[in-house]
XYZ file of C-alpha atoms in Angstrom:
170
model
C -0.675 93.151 -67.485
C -1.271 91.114 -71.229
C -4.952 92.195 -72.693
C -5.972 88.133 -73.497
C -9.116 87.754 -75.997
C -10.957 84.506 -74.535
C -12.740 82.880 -77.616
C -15.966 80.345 -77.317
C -14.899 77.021 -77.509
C -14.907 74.273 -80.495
C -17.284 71.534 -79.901
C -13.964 69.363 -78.691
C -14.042 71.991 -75.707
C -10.506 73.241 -76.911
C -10.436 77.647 -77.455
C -11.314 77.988 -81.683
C -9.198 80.037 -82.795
C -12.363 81.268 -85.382
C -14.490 80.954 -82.490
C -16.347 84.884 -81.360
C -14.437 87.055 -78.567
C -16.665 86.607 -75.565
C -14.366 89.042 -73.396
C -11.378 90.434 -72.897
C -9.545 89.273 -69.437
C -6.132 91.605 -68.274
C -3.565 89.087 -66.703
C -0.363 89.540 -65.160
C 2.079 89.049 -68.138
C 4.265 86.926 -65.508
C 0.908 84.387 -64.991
C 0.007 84.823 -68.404
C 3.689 83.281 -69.355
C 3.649 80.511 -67.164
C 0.307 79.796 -68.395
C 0.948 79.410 -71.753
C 4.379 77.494 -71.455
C 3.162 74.439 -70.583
C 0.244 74.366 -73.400
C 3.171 75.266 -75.925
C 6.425 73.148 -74.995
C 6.069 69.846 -72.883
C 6.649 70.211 -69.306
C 8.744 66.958 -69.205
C 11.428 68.624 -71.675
C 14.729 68.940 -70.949
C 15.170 72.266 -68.620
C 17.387 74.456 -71.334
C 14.569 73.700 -73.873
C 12.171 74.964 -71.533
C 14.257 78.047 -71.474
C 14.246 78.864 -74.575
C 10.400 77.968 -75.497
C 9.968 80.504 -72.374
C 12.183 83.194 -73.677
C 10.107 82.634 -76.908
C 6.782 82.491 -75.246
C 7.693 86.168 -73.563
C 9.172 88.066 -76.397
C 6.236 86.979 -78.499
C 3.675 88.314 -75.760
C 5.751 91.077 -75.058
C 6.121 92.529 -78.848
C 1.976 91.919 -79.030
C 1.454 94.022 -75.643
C 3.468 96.908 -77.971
C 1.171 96.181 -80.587
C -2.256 95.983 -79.552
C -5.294 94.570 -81.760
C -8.576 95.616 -82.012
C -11.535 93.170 -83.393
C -15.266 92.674 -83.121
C -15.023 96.294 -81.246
C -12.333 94.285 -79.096
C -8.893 95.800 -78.143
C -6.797 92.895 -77.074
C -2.858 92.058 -76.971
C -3.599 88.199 -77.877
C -6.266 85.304 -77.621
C -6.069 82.223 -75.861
C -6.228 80.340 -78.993
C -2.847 79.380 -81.320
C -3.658 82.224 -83.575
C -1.157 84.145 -80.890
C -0.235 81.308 -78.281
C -2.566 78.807 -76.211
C -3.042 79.932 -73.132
C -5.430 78.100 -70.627
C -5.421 80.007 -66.952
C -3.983 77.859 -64.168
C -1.768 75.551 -66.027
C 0.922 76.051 -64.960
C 3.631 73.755 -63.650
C 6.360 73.370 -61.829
C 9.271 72.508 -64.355
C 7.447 75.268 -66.991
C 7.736 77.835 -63.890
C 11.342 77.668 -63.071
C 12.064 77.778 -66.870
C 10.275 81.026 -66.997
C 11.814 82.124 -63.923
C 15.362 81.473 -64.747
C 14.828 84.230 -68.455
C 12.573 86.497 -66.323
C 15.245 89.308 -66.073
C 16.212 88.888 -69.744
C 14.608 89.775 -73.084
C 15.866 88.782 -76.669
C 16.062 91.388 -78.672
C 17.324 92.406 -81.859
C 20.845 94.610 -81.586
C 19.657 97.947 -80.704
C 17.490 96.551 -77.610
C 14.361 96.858 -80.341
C 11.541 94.686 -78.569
C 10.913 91.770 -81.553
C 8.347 88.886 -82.147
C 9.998 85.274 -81.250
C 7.750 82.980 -83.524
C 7.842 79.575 -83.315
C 6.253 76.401 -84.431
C 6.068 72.451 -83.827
C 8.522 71.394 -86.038
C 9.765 67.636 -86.663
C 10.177 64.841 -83.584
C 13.727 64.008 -83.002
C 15.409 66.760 -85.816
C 17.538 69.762 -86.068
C 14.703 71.426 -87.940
C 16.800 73.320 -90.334
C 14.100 74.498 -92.496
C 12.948 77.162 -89.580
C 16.614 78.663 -88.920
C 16.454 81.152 -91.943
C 13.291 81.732 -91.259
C 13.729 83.494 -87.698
C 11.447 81.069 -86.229
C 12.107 78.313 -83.549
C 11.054 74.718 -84.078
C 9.045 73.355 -80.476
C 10.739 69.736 -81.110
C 13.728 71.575 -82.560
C 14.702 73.192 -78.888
C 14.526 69.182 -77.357
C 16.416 68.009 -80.070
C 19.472 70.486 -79.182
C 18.689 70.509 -75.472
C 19.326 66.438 -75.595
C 22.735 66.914 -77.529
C 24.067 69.284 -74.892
C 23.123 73.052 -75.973
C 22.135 75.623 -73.728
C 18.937 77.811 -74.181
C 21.367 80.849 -75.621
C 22.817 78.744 -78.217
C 19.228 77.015 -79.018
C 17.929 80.752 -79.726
C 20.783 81.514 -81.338
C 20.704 78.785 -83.907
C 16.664 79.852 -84.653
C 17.121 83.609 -84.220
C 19.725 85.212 -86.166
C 21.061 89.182 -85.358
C 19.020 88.878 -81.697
C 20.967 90.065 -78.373
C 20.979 88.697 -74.859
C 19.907 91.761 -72.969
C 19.550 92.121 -68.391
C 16.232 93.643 -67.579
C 16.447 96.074 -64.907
């Protein structure tokens, strides 16, 4: 289970990520994953980009579930909003679902098996997106880019995350 913050709502409907904590909802960290996937990489990327955003997607959640927040009198793991990632509950979809389940016995981790944050962000259309490798981040349009020129989801993490280690999950 992932402790999710749901915040009120901008006036566009979308979750503000200023907006007040109305509750805290506990969701399976395997729903809460596939729900968040889709909202964060496009469902119609190539499969080994999917991958990766869903390795990233899981070690991020799973490093916040190890470090709990508390606000407003709130404990929480993460919010719904992109001040952790967007997560909207039954959003899920198919291609976004086998991405997740094809990394669900793996975690990325840094050498000594240390649980760390995956962070990530949008990046440039149709580019390498250089400027995020030294900055242990992976760029969204960054994992299509190498996905469409033939690189698997290891080597896509592996350009973004430097010192990280493939590891099976019992």
């Amino acid at each position: 289970m992932i402790r999710v913050a749901i915040r009120e709502n901008n006036p566009s409907g979308e979750p503000d990520p200023r907006g007040r904590i109305m509750y805290v909802e506990a969701v399976p960290f395997t729903t809460y994953c596939e729900d968040v996937l889709p909202n964060e990489w496009f469902p119609s990327w190539h499969p080994e980009a999917l991958k990766a955003g869903a390795m990233a997607v899981k070690m991020f959640a799973w490093y916040h579930h190890l470090h709990p927040v508390t606000i407003d009198g709130f404990t929480f793991d993460v919010d719904n909003t992109t001040n952790f990632q967007h997560f909207q509950e039954m959003s899920s979809q198919p291609t976004t679902n086998a991405a997740f389940q094809a990394i669900q016995k793996l975690a990325y981790t840094k050498p000594n098996g240390e649980i760390a944050e995956l962070n990530y962000s949008a990046g440039y259309e149709n580019d390498p997106n250089w400027q995020y490798r030294n900055a242990q981040k992976m760029a969204q349009w960054g994992s299509e880019y190498w996905a469409r020129r033939g690189q698997n989801y290891l080597q896509i993490l592996q350009f973004y995350y430097q010192n990280r280690a493939l590891m099976r999950l019992p």
